[in-house]
Amino acid sequence: MYVAVKGGEQAIRNAHELLAKRRRGDRDQAELAVGQISQQLALAVARVMTEGSVYDPELAALAIKQSAGDLVEAIFLLRAYRTTLSRFYTSQPVDSAAMLVERRISATFKDLPGGQVLGSTFDYTHRLLDFKLLAEGDSEVAEPAAPAPRQTDDGTMPRVMALLEQEGLMVCESSQGTPPADITVDPPAYPCDRSARLQALVRGDEGFLLALAYSTQRGYGRNHPFAGEIRIGEVEVSILPEELGFEVVIGTLQLSECEMVNGFSRQADGEVRFTRGYGLAFGQQERKAMSMALVDRALQAPQYDEEIKAPAQQEEFVLSHCDNVEAAGFVSHLKLPHYVDFQSELELLRRIRSARADETMSGENDDEQ
Amino acid sequence: MSQLDLVPGFSAPVDAAQGLFRQLLKAMSEPGSLIDTTLEQPLERLDPATFGVCQTLLDQTCGLWLSPAFEGEAIRRNLGFHTGVRLVGERAEAQFALCHPDDLHDLEGFGRGSAEYPESSCTLILQVERLDNASAAAAAGATTLRLQGPGIESSRYLVVAPLPAVLAAYLQQRPDPFPLGLDLILVAGRKLACVPRSSQVEVI
Amino acid sequence: MSSNGVRDGYNFAYLDEQTKRMIRRALLKAVALPGYQVPFGGREMPMPYGWGTGGMQVTAAVIGRQDVLKVIDQGADDTTNAVSIRAFFRDLTGVRTTERTEEATLIQTRHRIPEKPLREDQILIYQVPIPEPLRFIEPSEVETRKMHALEDYGVMHIKLYEDIAHYGRIATAYAYPVLVNGRYVMDPSPIPKFDNPKMHRSPALQLFGAGREKRIYAVPPYTDVRSLDFEDYPFEVQRWEQCCAICGSRDSFLDEVIIDDRGSREFICSDTDYCRSRTEQAVDNPSGARPGTDEEAANAEGARNAC
């Protein structure tokens, strides 16, 4: 007689113990500290914070440590933690024009108020493995003499887009005055509110958005982009508690912001203007911010009466598949048992085949008669 | 208004809200079933069951339309304190409406939902004087309803006193074809019953 | 653990009260609109999407200290994901759990309806991967929402009809679409079509949660649930020529297990509680016929092989 195999709970416990052991690796190596991750793997931390929707470098670093460097898993850990947090206040909009700029480049103007500030970047590095980093001990890193950004008179660095808007060459973006959507509270309904779309894109998987952005450059929804401006730096976050009646600064965030200048289009007022796409991410994440800006512009196709024929232009397709926590969960769920459904398919397939065999048989009998 | 004007809410909010929600879920999925909430704490003119339903379902994300009979500082203040609900002046903006039978001369403006999003309709919470099941002798001013449809094995009877004429007519005629329509939570004292839009209603 | 049996630092049943309220409001709308998918602000849960987060959120919003919870996956209480979800709720609510269908007030399930008929005041909570029954015919949410609004289910009938043209029968063996209360076409979740008839006018309340897709829907007790079919191709459920190798049942859904490398197979009940209770009955009642004896097998309609 058949005896069913049991033992789920113990098997799960064993698997988790093995996971913890593998994560720790060879004990001859010093254990990785969360501080080391947040300081030395800051770009991974930035991605986990952005797609995990929580600005907290320490928790993001913890998630990276716990997930053994699997960033999609780390993003999931941070999201699951975020669910349990109470919302006390909604911050005031951050002002990226008032950013304390660390890096700012424009591909559209050779020089502009505030100037080009390279800051820290992989750009123009030669991608040669640096074997010096193999050596144990602290490598000597000279402190570069960073030229202070040339800020304008009022201490802010004006946006490239604002300069184009002044001349009427760029479509203007203005607040609709309504509170922005929150897709973590109300699931997006299509067609989507712009704020819901941008929120979904910020949380969206960098790899997915990168591929879609790239596809627009290769002609699948081409939108003639110029990197109008990319800026990275610290901005202040403030809240406006009703009981106080005035704004209180509660901290700063490091942000990467990208504004794309895109191909011009005739507007409702008859004028021709450049169009634009917007990208934003926590920390230093230029690739993400640029990809997001390209996709944001592609998704504006209906607004400019552009024919929607490429994947990057299809809002429901892009937004309902860009979240890697959702996507990874659903792909991985195929590992769960599906005995019952598979059994149902087996039964059906056998039935279809036996019906066909019966038909063939009776066909042969007919021939004999 | 002083602290003294605040009435106590649920003493164990997590369990009380869960318990009352389960009763509401039963009432809404078994229309016409009469539920005794066993709640004791009223809020001024709001009966214990009414106040309990408010604490269980409402929060700052909801718009509540308040019947003129329930307007007043004590109710406004306490609902605000215990739920954070936003009071709205326009019926069309309300996800919930807290109604008194005397004020319900018409049902104009309450959202019926749309064919694509029928759940966006308004839920009416109507506080009446008495709710009974069919076995109770129908007193003067009471209306006996016979309900059929999902959640009901054959039919179920509910006695409501008083049921505003406009609502009786609405429930019988269902002028908004399903899936559009208003869902009704009836409350009286510590009791509650529900009549969702899926029920076919006859006035007997 | 704190004194009330809930893991320290977490609210009862994990979700915060505001999230529970949001889900509860959606549930009340769902029961008022049988078969209609209500959008809700689905939260990340500490388990991956696709692993039952929708069912878990519904369970978390309805569960109370008096409840007795049963969790099954593929009909079984001991499959790894059922074990994991049951442990989660034990840890975060302290409620009593059971494997016995008749003892449970809440049953969270993936892919099966228990064999034992459910009763009033039991709630069956389904984990749903893709709540939209029209999704694989029309991928766009905008379009399927219109179809539901207009009660335009022609595409579904065309799909089923094409099956008949290609395979001689309707080639859907699980997640077989149903019409609820004569109005909404609904996905019953990936239960085998064997289970569909159990949904029809069930005395229990049936709730469905799709976490990743952020939809909740419901079938109140005693509600008509009809499997879609055609007059000349009526709906029919799976049957087996074999009976359960453990309890001898001929009436339950059977899983096929391969028992050696020549591909020999046996069939066992997918519902482990049903199978166990039948085996126990046989032990308690040795004078009575052992389930699955030749006599019972001979009586079983359509049985070709005795066990």
Tab-separated table of C-alpha atoms in Angstrom, chain A residues 1-6 8-9 12 76 79-81 83-84 87 183-188 190-191 203 316 323 325-330 332-333 335-341 343-348 350-352 355, chain C residues 14 16 39-41 43-45 47-51 74 78 80-81 83 90 110-112 129-130 139-142 167 169 171 173-174 190 192 212 214 238-240 245-246 253-257 265-268 270:
chain	number	residue	atom	x	y	z
A	1	MET	CA	0.000	0.000	0.000
A	2	TYR	CA	1.178	3.483	-0.777
A	3	VAL	CA	2.291	5.622	2.163
A	4	ALA	CA	2.338	9.369	1.575
A	5	VAL	CA	5.568	11.220	2.301
A	6	LYS	CA	5.311	13.709	5.183
A	8	GLY	CA	7.084	19.558	5.466
A	9	GLU	CA	7.869	21.578	8.584
A	12	ILE	CA	11.570	23.762	5.586
A	76	PHE	CA	11.320	42.287	-1.613
A	79	ARG	CA	8.953	46.158	0.607
A	80	ALA	CA	7.602	43.578	3.060
A	81	TYR	CA	9.024	45.665	5.901
A	83	THR	CA	4.033	47.248	4.570
A	84	THR	CA	4.194	47.159	8.350
A	87	ARG	CA	2.150	56.526	7.781
A	183	ILE	CA	-0.517	52.826	-6.115
A	184	THR	CA	0.337	51.081	-2.850
A	185	VAL	CA	-3.074	52.152	-1.561
A	186	ASP	CA	-5.210	52.181	-4.712
A	187	PRO	CA	-4.148	49.795	-7.462
A	188	PRO	CA	-3.673	51.563	-10.791
A	190	TYR	CA	-5.921	52.171	-16.776
A	191	PRO	CA	-5.440	54.606	-18.339
A	203	ARG	CA	9.425	51.222	-8.173
A	316	GLU	CA	-0.984	48.720	-19.149
A	323	ASP	CA	7.403	45.491	-10.688
A	325	VAL	CA	8.586	41.836	-6.633
A	326	GLU	CA	5.349	40.920	-8.394
A	327	ALA	CA	7.126	39.389	-11.375
A	328	ALA	CA	9.667	37.390	-9.368
A	329	GLY	CA	6.917	36.081	-7.114
A	330	PHE	CA	4.754	34.874	-9.928
A	332	SER	CA	8.892	31.581	-8.770
A	333	HIS	CA	5.451	30.287	-7.787
A	335	LYS	CA	8.029	25.896	-8.045
A	336	LEU	CA	5.008	25.320	-5.815
A	337	PRO	CA	3.184	22.026	-6.194
A	338	HIS	CA	0.719	21.954	-9.062
A	339	TYR	CA	-0.104	18.246	-8.727
A	340	VAL	CA	-3.827	18.777	-8.931
A	341	ASP	CA	-3.851	20.949	-12.022
A	343	GLN	CA	-3.339	15.674	-12.848
A	344	SER	CA	-6.352	17.361	-14.421
A	345	GLU	CA	-4.370	17.996	-17.589
A	346	LEU	CA	-3.064	14.422	-17.648
A	347	GLU	CA	-6.584	13.081	-17.335
A	348	LEU	CA	-7.809	15.356	-20.111
A	350	ARG	CA	-5.393	10.810	-21.946
A	351	ARG	CA	-9.100	11.152	-22.586
A	352	ILE	CA	-8.556	13.115	-25.799
A	355	ALA	CA	-11.153	9.133	-27.893
C	14	TYR	CA	0.362	40.964	10.664
C	16	ASP	CA	-2.099	47.050	10.361
C	39	PRO	CA	-9.802	46.174	-6.858
C	40	PHE	CA	-8.049	46.631	-3.509
C	41	GLY	CA	-4.760	48.095	-2.322
C	43	ARG	CA	0.067	44.898	0.209
C	44	GLU	CA	3.423	43.221	0.027
C	45	MET	CA	3.298	40.292	2.392
C	47	MET	CA	5.793	35.776	1.275
C	48	PRO	CA	6.281	36.212	-2.468
C	49	TYR	CA	3.460	37.235	-4.750
C	50	GLY	CA	2.050	34.121	-6.356
C	51	TRP	CA	2.522	32.127	-3.153
C	74	GLN	CA	-3.365	20.759	-3.477
C	78	ASP	CA	1.142	18.860	4.752
C	80	THR	CA	5.241	22.802	2.117
C	81	ASN	CA	3.394	26.026	1.323
C	83	VAL	CA	2.744	24.263	6.288
C	90	ARG	CA	-0.099	30.482	14.178
C	110	ARG	CA	-4.857	26.662	-2.988
C	111	HIS	CA	-6.223	24.631	-5.909
C	112	ARG	CA	-8.817	22.443	-4.126
C	129	PRO	CA	-3.135	33.750	-9.236
C	130	ILE	CA	-5.006	35.305	-12.190
C	139	PRO	CA	-4.746	40.368	-22.100
C	140	SER	CA	-5.832	43.981	-21.645
C	141	GLU	CA	-7.515	44.896	-18.386
C	142	VAL	CA	-9.200	47.865	-20.084
C	167	TYR	CA	-10.009	18.367	-29.398
C	169	ARG	CA	-14.260	18.475	-26.068
C	171	ALA	CA	-10.017	21.424	-23.208
C	173	ALA	CA	-9.369	20.884	-16.940
C	174	TYR	CA	-8.819	23.407	-14.140
C	190	PRO	CA	-7.077	26.889	-10.494
C	192	PRO	CA	-9.798	21.151	-10.953
C	212	ARG	CA	-0.391	40.406	-7.055
C	214	LYS	CA	-4.949	43.214	-6.329
C	238	GLN	CA	-12.967	14.164	-14.242
C	239	ARG	CA	-13.331	10.536	-13.232
C	240	TRP	CA	-10.799	7.848	-12.548
C	245	ALA	CA	-4.595	3.265	-2.910
C	246	ILE	CA	-4.848	4.301	0.755
C	253	PHE	CA	-10.036	13.711	-6.624
C	254	LEU	CA	-6.994	11.479	-7.028
C	255	ASP	CA	-3.348	12.425	-7.411
C	256	GLU	CA	-1.207	10.137	-9.511
C	257	VAL	CA	2.110	9.091	-7.955
C	265	ARG	CA	1.658	4.454	-10.789
C	266	GLU	CA	-0.815	4.516	-8.003
C	267	PHE	CA	-3.576	6.950	-7.208
C	268	ILE	CA	-4.191	8.570	-3.828
C	270	SER	CA	-5.472	14.711	-2.952
